[in-house]
mmCIF file of C-alpha atoms in Angstrom:
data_model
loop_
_atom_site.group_PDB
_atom_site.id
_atom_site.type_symbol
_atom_site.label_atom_id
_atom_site.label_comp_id
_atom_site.label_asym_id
_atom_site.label_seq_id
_atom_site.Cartn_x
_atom_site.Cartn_y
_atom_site.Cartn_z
ATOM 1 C CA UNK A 1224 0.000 0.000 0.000
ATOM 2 C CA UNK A 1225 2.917 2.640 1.103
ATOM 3 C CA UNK A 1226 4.432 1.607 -2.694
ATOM 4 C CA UNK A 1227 0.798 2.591 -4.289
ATOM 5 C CA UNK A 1228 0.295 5.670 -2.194
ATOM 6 C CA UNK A 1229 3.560 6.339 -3.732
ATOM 7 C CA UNK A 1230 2.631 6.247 -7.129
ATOM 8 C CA UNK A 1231 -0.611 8.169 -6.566
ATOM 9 C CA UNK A 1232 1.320 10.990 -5.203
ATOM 10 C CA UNK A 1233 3.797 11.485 -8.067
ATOM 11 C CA UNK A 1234 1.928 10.508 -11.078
ATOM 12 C CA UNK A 1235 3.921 7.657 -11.839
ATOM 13 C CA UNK A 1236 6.027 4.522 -11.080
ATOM 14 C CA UNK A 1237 9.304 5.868 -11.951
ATOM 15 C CA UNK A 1238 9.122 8.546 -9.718
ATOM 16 C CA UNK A 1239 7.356 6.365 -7.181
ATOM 17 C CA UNK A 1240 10.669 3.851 -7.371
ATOM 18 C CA UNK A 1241 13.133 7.021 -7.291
ATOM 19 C CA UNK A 1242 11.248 7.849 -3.742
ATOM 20 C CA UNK A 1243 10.741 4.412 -2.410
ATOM 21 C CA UNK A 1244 14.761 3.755 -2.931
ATOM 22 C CA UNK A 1245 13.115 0.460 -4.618
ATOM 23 C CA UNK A 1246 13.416 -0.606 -9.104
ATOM 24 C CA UNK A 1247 10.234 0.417 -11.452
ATOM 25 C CA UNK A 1248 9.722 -3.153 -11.846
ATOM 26 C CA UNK A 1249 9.411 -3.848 -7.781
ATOM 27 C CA UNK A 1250 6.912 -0.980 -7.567
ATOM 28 C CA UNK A 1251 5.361 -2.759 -10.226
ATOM 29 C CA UNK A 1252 4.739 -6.318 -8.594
ATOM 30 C CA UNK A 1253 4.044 -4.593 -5.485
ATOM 31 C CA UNK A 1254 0.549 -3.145 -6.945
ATOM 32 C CA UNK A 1255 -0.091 -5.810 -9.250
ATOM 33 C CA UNK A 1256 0.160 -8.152 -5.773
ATOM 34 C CA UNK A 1257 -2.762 -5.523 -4.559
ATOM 35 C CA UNK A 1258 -4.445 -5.623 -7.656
ATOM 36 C CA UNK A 1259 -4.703 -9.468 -7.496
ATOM 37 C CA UNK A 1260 -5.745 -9.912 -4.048
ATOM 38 C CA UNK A 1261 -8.728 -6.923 -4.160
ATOM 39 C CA UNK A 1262 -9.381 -8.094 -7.514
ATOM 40 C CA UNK A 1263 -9.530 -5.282 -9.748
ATOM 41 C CA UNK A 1264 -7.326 -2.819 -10.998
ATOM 42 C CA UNK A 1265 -5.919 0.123 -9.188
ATOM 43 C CA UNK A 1266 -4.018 2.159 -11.742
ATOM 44 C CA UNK A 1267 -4.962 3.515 -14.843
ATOM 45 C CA UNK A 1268 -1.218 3.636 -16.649
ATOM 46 C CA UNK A 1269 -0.709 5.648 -20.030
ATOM 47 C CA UNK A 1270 2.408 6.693 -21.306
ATOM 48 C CA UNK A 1271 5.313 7.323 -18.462
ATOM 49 C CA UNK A 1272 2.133 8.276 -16.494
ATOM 50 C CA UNK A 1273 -0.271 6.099 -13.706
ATOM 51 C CA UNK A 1274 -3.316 7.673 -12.240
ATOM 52 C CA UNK A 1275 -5.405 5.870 -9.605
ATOM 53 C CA UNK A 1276 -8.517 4.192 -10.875
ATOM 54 C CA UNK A 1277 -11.986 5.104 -9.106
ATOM 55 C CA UNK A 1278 -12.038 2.355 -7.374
ATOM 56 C CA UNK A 1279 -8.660 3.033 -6.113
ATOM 57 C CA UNK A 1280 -9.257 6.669 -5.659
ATOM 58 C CA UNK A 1281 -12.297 5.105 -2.421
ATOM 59 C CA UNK A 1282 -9.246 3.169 -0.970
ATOM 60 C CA UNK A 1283 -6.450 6.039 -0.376
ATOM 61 C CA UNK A 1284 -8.113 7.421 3.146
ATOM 62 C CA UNK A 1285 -8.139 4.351 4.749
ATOM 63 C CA UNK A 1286 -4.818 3.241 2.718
ATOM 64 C CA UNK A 1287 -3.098 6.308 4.308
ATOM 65 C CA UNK A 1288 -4.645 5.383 8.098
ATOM 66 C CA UNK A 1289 -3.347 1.801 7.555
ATOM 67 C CA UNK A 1290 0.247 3.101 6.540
ATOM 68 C CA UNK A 1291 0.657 5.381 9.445
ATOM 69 C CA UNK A 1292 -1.148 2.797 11.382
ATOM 70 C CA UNK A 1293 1.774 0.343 10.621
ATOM 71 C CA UNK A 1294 4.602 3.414 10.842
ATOM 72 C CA UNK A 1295 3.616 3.532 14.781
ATOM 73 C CA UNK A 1296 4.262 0.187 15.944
ATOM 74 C CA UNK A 1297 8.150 0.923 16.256
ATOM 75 C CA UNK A 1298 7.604 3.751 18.467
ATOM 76 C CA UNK A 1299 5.073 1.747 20.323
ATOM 77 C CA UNK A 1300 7.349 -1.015 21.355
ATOM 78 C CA UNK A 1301 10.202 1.612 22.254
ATOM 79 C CA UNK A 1302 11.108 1.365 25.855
ATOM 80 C CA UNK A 1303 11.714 4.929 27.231
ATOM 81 C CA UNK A 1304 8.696 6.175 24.325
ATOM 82 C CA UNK A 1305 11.403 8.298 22.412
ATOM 83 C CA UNK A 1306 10.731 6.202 18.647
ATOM 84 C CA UNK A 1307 9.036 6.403 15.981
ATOM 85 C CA UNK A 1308 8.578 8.888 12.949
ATOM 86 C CA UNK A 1309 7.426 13.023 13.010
ATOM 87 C CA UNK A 1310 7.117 14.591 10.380
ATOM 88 C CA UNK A 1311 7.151 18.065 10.765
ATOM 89 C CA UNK A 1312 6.813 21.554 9.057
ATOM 90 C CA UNK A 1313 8.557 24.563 9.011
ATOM 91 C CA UNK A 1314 8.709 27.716 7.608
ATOM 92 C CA UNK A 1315 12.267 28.587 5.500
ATOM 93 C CA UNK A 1316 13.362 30.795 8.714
ATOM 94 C CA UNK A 1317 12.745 28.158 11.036
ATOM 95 C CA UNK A 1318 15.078 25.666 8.625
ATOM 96 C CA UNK A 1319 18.074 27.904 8.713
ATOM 97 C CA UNK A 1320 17.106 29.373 12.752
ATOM 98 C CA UNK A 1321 15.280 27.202 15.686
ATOM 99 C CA UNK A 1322 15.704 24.002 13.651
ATOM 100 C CA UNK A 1323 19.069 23.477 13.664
ATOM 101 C CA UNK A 1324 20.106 23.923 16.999
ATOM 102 C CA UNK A 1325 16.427 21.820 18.487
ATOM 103 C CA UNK A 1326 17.680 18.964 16.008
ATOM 104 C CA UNK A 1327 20.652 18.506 17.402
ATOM 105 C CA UNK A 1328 19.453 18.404 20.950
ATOM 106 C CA UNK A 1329 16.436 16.128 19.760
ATOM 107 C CA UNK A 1330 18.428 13.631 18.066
ATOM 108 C CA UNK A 1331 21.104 13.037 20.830
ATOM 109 C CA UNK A 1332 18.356 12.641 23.293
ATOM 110 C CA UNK A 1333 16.491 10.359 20.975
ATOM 111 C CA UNK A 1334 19.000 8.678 17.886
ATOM 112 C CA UNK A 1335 15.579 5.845 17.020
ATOM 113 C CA UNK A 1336 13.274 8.364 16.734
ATOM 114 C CA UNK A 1337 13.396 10.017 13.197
ATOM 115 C CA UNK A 1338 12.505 13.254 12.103
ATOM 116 C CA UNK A 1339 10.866 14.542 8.257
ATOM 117 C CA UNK A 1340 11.087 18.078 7.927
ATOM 118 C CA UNK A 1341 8.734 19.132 5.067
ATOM 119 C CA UNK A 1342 9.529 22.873 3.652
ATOM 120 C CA UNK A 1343 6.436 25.303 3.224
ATOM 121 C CA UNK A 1344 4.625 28.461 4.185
ATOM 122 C CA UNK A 1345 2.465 28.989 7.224
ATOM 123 C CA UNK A 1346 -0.842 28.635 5.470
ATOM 124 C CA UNK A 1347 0.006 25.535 3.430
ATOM 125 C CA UNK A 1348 1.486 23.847 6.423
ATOM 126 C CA UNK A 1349 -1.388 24.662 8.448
ATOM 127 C CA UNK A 1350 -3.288 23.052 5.888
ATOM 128 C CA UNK A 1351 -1.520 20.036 6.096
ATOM 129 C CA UNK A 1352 -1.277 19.890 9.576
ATOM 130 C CA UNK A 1353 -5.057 19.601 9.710
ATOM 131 C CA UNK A 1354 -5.782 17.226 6.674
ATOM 132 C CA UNK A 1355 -3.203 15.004 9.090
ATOM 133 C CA UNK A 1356 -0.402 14.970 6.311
ATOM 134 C CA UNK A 1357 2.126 16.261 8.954
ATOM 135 C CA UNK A 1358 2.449 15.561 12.852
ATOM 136 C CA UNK A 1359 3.439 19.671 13.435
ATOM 137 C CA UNK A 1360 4.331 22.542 12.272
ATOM 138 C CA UNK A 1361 6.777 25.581 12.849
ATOM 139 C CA UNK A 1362 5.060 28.631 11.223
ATOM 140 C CA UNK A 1363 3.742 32.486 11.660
ATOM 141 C CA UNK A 1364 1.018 33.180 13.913
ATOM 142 C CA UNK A 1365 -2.227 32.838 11.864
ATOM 143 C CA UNK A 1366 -4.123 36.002 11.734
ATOM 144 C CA UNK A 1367 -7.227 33.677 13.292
ATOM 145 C CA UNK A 1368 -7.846 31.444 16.309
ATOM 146 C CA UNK A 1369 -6.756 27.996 16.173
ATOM 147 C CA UNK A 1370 -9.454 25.153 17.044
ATOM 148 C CA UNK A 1371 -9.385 23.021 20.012
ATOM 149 C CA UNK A 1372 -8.349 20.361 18.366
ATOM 150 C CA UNK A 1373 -4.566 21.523 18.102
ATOM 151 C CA UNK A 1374 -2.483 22.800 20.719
ATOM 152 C CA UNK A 1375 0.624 25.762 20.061
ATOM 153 C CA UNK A 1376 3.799 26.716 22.151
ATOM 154 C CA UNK A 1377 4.863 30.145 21.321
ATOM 155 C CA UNK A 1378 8.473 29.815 20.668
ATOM 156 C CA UNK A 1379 9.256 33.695 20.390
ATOM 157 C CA UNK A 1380 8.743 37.114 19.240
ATOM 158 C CA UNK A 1381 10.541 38.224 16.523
ATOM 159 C CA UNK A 1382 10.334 42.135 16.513
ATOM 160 C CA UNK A 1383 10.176 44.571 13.542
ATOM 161 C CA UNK A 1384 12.951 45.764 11.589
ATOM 162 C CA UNK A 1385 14.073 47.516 8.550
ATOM 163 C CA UNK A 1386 16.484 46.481 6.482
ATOM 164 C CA UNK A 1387 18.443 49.246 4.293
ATOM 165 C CA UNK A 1388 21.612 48.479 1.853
ATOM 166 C CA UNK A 1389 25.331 49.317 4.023
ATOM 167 C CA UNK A 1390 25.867 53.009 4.104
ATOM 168 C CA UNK A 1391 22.343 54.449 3.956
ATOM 169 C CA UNK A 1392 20.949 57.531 6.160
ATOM 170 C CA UNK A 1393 17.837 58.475 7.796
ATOM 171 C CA UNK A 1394 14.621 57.288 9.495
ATOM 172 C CA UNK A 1395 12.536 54.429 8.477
ATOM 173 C CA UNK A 1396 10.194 56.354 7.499
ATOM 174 C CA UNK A 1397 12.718 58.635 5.420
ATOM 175 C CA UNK A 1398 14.331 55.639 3.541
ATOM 176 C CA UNK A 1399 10.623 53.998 2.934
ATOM 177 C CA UNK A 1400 9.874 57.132 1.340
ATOM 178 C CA UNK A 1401 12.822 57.697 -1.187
ATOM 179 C CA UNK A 1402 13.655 53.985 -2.114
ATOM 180 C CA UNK A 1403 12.099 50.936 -3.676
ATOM 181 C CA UNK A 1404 10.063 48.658 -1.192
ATOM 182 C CA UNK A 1405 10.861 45.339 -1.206
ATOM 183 C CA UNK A 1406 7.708 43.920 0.287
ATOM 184 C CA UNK A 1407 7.074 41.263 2.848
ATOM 185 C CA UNK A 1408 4.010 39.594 0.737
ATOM 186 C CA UNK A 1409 1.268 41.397 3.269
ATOM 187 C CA UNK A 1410 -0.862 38.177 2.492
ATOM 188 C CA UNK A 1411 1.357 35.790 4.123
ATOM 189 C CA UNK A 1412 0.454 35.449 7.945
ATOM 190 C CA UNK A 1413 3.798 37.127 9.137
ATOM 191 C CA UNK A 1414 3.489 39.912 6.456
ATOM 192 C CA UNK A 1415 1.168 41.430 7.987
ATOM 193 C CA UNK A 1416 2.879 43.248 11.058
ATOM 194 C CA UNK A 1417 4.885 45.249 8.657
ATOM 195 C CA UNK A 1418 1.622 46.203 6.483
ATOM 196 C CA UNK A 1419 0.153 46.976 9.686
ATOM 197 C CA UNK A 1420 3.135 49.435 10.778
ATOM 198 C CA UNK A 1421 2.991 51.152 7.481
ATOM 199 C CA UNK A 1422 -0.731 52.094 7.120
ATOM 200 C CA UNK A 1423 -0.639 52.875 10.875
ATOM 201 C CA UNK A 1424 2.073 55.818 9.695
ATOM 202 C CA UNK A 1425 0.090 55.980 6.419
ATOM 203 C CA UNK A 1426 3.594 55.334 4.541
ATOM 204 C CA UNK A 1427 3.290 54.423 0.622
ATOM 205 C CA UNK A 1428 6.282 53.409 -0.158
ATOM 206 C CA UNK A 1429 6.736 52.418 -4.088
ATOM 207 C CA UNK A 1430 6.509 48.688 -3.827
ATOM 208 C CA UNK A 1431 9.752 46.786 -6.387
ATOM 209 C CA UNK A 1432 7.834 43.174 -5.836
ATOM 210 C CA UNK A 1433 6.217 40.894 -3.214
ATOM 211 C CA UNK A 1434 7.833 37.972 -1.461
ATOM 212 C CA UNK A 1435 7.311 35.191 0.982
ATOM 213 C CA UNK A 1436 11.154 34.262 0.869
ATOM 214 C CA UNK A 1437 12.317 36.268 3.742
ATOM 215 C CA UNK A 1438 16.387 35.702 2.804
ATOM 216 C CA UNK A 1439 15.680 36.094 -0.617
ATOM 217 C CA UNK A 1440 14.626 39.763 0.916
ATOM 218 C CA UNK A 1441 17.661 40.133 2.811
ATOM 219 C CA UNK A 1442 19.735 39.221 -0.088
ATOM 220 C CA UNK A 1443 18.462 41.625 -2.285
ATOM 221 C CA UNK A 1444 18.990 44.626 0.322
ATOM 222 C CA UNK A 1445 22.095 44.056 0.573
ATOM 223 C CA UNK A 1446 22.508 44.175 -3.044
ATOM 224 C CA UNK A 1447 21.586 47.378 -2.887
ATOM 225 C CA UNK A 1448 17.452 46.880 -5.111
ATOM 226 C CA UNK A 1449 16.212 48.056 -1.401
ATOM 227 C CA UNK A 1450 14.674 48.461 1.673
ATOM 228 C CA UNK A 1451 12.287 45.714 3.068
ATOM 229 C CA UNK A 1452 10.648 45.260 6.779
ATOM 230 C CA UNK A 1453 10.920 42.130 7.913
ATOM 231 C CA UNK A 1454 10.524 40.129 10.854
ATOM 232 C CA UNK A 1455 14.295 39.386 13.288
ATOM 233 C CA UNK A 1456 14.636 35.906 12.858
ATOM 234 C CA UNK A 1457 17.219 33.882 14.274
ATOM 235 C CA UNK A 1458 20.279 33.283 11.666
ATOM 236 C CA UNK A 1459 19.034 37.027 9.888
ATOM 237 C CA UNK A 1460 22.851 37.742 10.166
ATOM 238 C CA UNK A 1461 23.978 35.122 7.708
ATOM 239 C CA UNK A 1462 21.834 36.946 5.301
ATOM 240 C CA UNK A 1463 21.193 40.490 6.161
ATOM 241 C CA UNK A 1464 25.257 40.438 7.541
ATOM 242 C CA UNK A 1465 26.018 43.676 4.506
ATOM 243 C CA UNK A 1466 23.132 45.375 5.317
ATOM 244 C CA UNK A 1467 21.971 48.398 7.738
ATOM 245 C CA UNK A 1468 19.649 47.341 10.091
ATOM 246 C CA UNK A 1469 17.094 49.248 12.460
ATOM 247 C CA UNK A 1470 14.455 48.242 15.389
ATOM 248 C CA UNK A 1471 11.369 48.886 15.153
ATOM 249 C CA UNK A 1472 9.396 49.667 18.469
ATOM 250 C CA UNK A 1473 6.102 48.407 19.061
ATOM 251 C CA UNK A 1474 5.436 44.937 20.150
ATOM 252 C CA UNK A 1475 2.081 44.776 17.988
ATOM 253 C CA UNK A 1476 4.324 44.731 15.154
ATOM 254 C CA UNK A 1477 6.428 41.663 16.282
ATOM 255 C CA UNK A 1478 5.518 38.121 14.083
ATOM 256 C CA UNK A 1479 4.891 35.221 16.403
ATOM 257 C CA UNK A 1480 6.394 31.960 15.836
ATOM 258 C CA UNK A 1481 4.453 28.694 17.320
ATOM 259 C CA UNK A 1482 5.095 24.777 17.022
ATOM 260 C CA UNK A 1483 1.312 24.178 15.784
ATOM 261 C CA UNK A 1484 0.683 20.287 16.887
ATOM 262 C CA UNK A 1485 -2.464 17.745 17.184
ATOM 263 C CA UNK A 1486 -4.019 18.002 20.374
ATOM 264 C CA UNK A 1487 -3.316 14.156 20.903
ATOM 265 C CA UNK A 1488 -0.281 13.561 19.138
ATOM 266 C CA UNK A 1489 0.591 9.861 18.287
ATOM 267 C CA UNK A 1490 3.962 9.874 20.107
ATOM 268 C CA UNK A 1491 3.574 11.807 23.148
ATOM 269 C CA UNK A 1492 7.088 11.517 24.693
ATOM 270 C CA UNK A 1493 8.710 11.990 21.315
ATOM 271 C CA UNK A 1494 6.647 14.899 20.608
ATOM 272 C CA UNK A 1495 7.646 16.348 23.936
ATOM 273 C CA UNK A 1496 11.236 15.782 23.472
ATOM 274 C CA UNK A 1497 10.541 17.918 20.534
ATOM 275 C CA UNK A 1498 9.130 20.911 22.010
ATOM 276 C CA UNK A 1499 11.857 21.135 24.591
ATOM 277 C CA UNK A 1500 14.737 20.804 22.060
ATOM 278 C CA UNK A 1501 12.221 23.790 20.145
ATOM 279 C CA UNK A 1502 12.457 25.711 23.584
ATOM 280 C CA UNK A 1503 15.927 25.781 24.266
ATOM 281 C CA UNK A 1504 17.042 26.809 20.985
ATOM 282 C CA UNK A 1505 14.101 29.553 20.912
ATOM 283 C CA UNK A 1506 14.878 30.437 24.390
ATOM 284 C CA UNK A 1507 18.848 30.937 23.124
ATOM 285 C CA UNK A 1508 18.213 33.053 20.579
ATOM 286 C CA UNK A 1509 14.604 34.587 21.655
ATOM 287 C CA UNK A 1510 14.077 38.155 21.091
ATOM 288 C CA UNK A 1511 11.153 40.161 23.151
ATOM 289 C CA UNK A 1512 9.287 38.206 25.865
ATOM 290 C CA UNK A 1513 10.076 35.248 26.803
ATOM 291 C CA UNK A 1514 8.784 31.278 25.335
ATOM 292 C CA UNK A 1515 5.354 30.188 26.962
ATOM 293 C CA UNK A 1516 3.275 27.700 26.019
ATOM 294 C CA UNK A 1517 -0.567 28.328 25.275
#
């Protein structure tokens, strides 16, 4: 089943091999095996391509539950609880800031348990954090209240700040006026807080493009296309290291950064282990008030 899900999710059995580590041809016999036992056909193959038949298409729910079903029973049997598989989210600052440091920590206190970090922005890893596709995620603060059913640690404030090219002078507000912005896409969920600070000083500054790549911002600052507000993340310095940079005051403005998780997680002690290893790297580096759970 893991081998069809495979092929389902890429489009085809090549690819489905390349991910599996296993040959076309093994990928193969693994769904025609399926096929014969169910007793009727579960891809629909043209070309270099396989798409899931219908009758396949009313299997993969409870073919995913039965996979992850089966990925638990390592951690299960673990003595101490510190096994098993999370597979968790994060946002491109958290992959070059708090991750780093937490994985280190995690993995010496645990070396079964094993860790998938899946790349993506805060709304699409919510998203998959509540279809179930990942155990939890390291994003922005949503601009919403989460449900009950999940439960967040704030890991820590990362306060307001501009970003000019080496060498500039005056204000924020002086250098927003007279240079290109580089904009922190105000639709992403920790673009907002520097939206929010400019129509609260009703600044207008003449916008060169929108991202949701927060390095790729820093980068092109320092290359002088710039000025850009961004959030202080840990590890800005490797990026924003040939650039001027100012504080901004005003908490309001700061982004939020929260390990989003499932209310009941499926490995409790590993999951913990986690959030510690989240807290002492956040606490660390932590900028404005201090980590608390909520």
């Amino acid at each position: 089943m893991k081998s069809l899900l495979a092929v389902v999710d890429s489009g085809s059995i090549a690819e489905a091999a390349r991910t599996e580590h296993l040959t076309a041809a093994a990928i193969g016999q693994r769904v025609q095996v399926l096929e014969r036992e169910l007793g009727f056909a579960l891809l629909s193959r043209s070309g270099h391509t396989a798409q899931p038949t219908p009758a396949c298409e009313r299997l993969i729910a409870r073919a995913r539950r039965l996979v992850r079903e089966a990925a638990l029973l390592q951690g299960d049997a673990s003595a101490d609880g510190l096994g098993g598989s999370l597979r968790i989210g994060a946002v491109s600052t958290a992959l070059t800031g708090l991750l780093p440091g937490a994985l280190r920590h995690f993995t010496r206190a645990a070396p079964q348990a094993r860790v998938l970090i899946v790349p993506g922005t805060s709304r699409a890893l919510y998203r998959m954090l509540q279809a179930g596709e990942i155990d939890a995620a390291l994003i922005a603060a949503p601009p919403f209240d989460l449900p009950r059913t999940l439960h967040a640690m704030e890991l820590r404030h990362e306060p307001l700040m501009l970003l000019a090219p080496k060498g500039t002078r005056g204000s924020p507000a002086a250098l927003l006026r007279r240079m290109p912005y580089i904009r922190y896409d105000p639709s992403a969920w920790g673009g907002r807080h520097a939206a929010q600070w400019l129509a609260d000083r009703e600044l207008a500054p003449a916008v060169l493009c929108d991202l949701d790549a927060l390095e790729a911002i820093a980068l092109l600052v320092a290359d002088g296309m710039g000025v850009s507000l961004v959030p202080q993340w840990p590890g800005i310095e490797r990026f924003a290291g040939d650039c001027r940079a100012v504080a901004i005051a005003g908490a309001a403005y700061a982004r939020s950064m929260l390990l989003v998780r499932a209310l009941a997680p499926d490995f409790p002690q590993t999951m913990q282990l986690l959030e510690r290893s989240l807290q002492a790297g956040g606490d660390a580096g932590a900028a404005g008030a201090p980590t608390r759970a909520r």
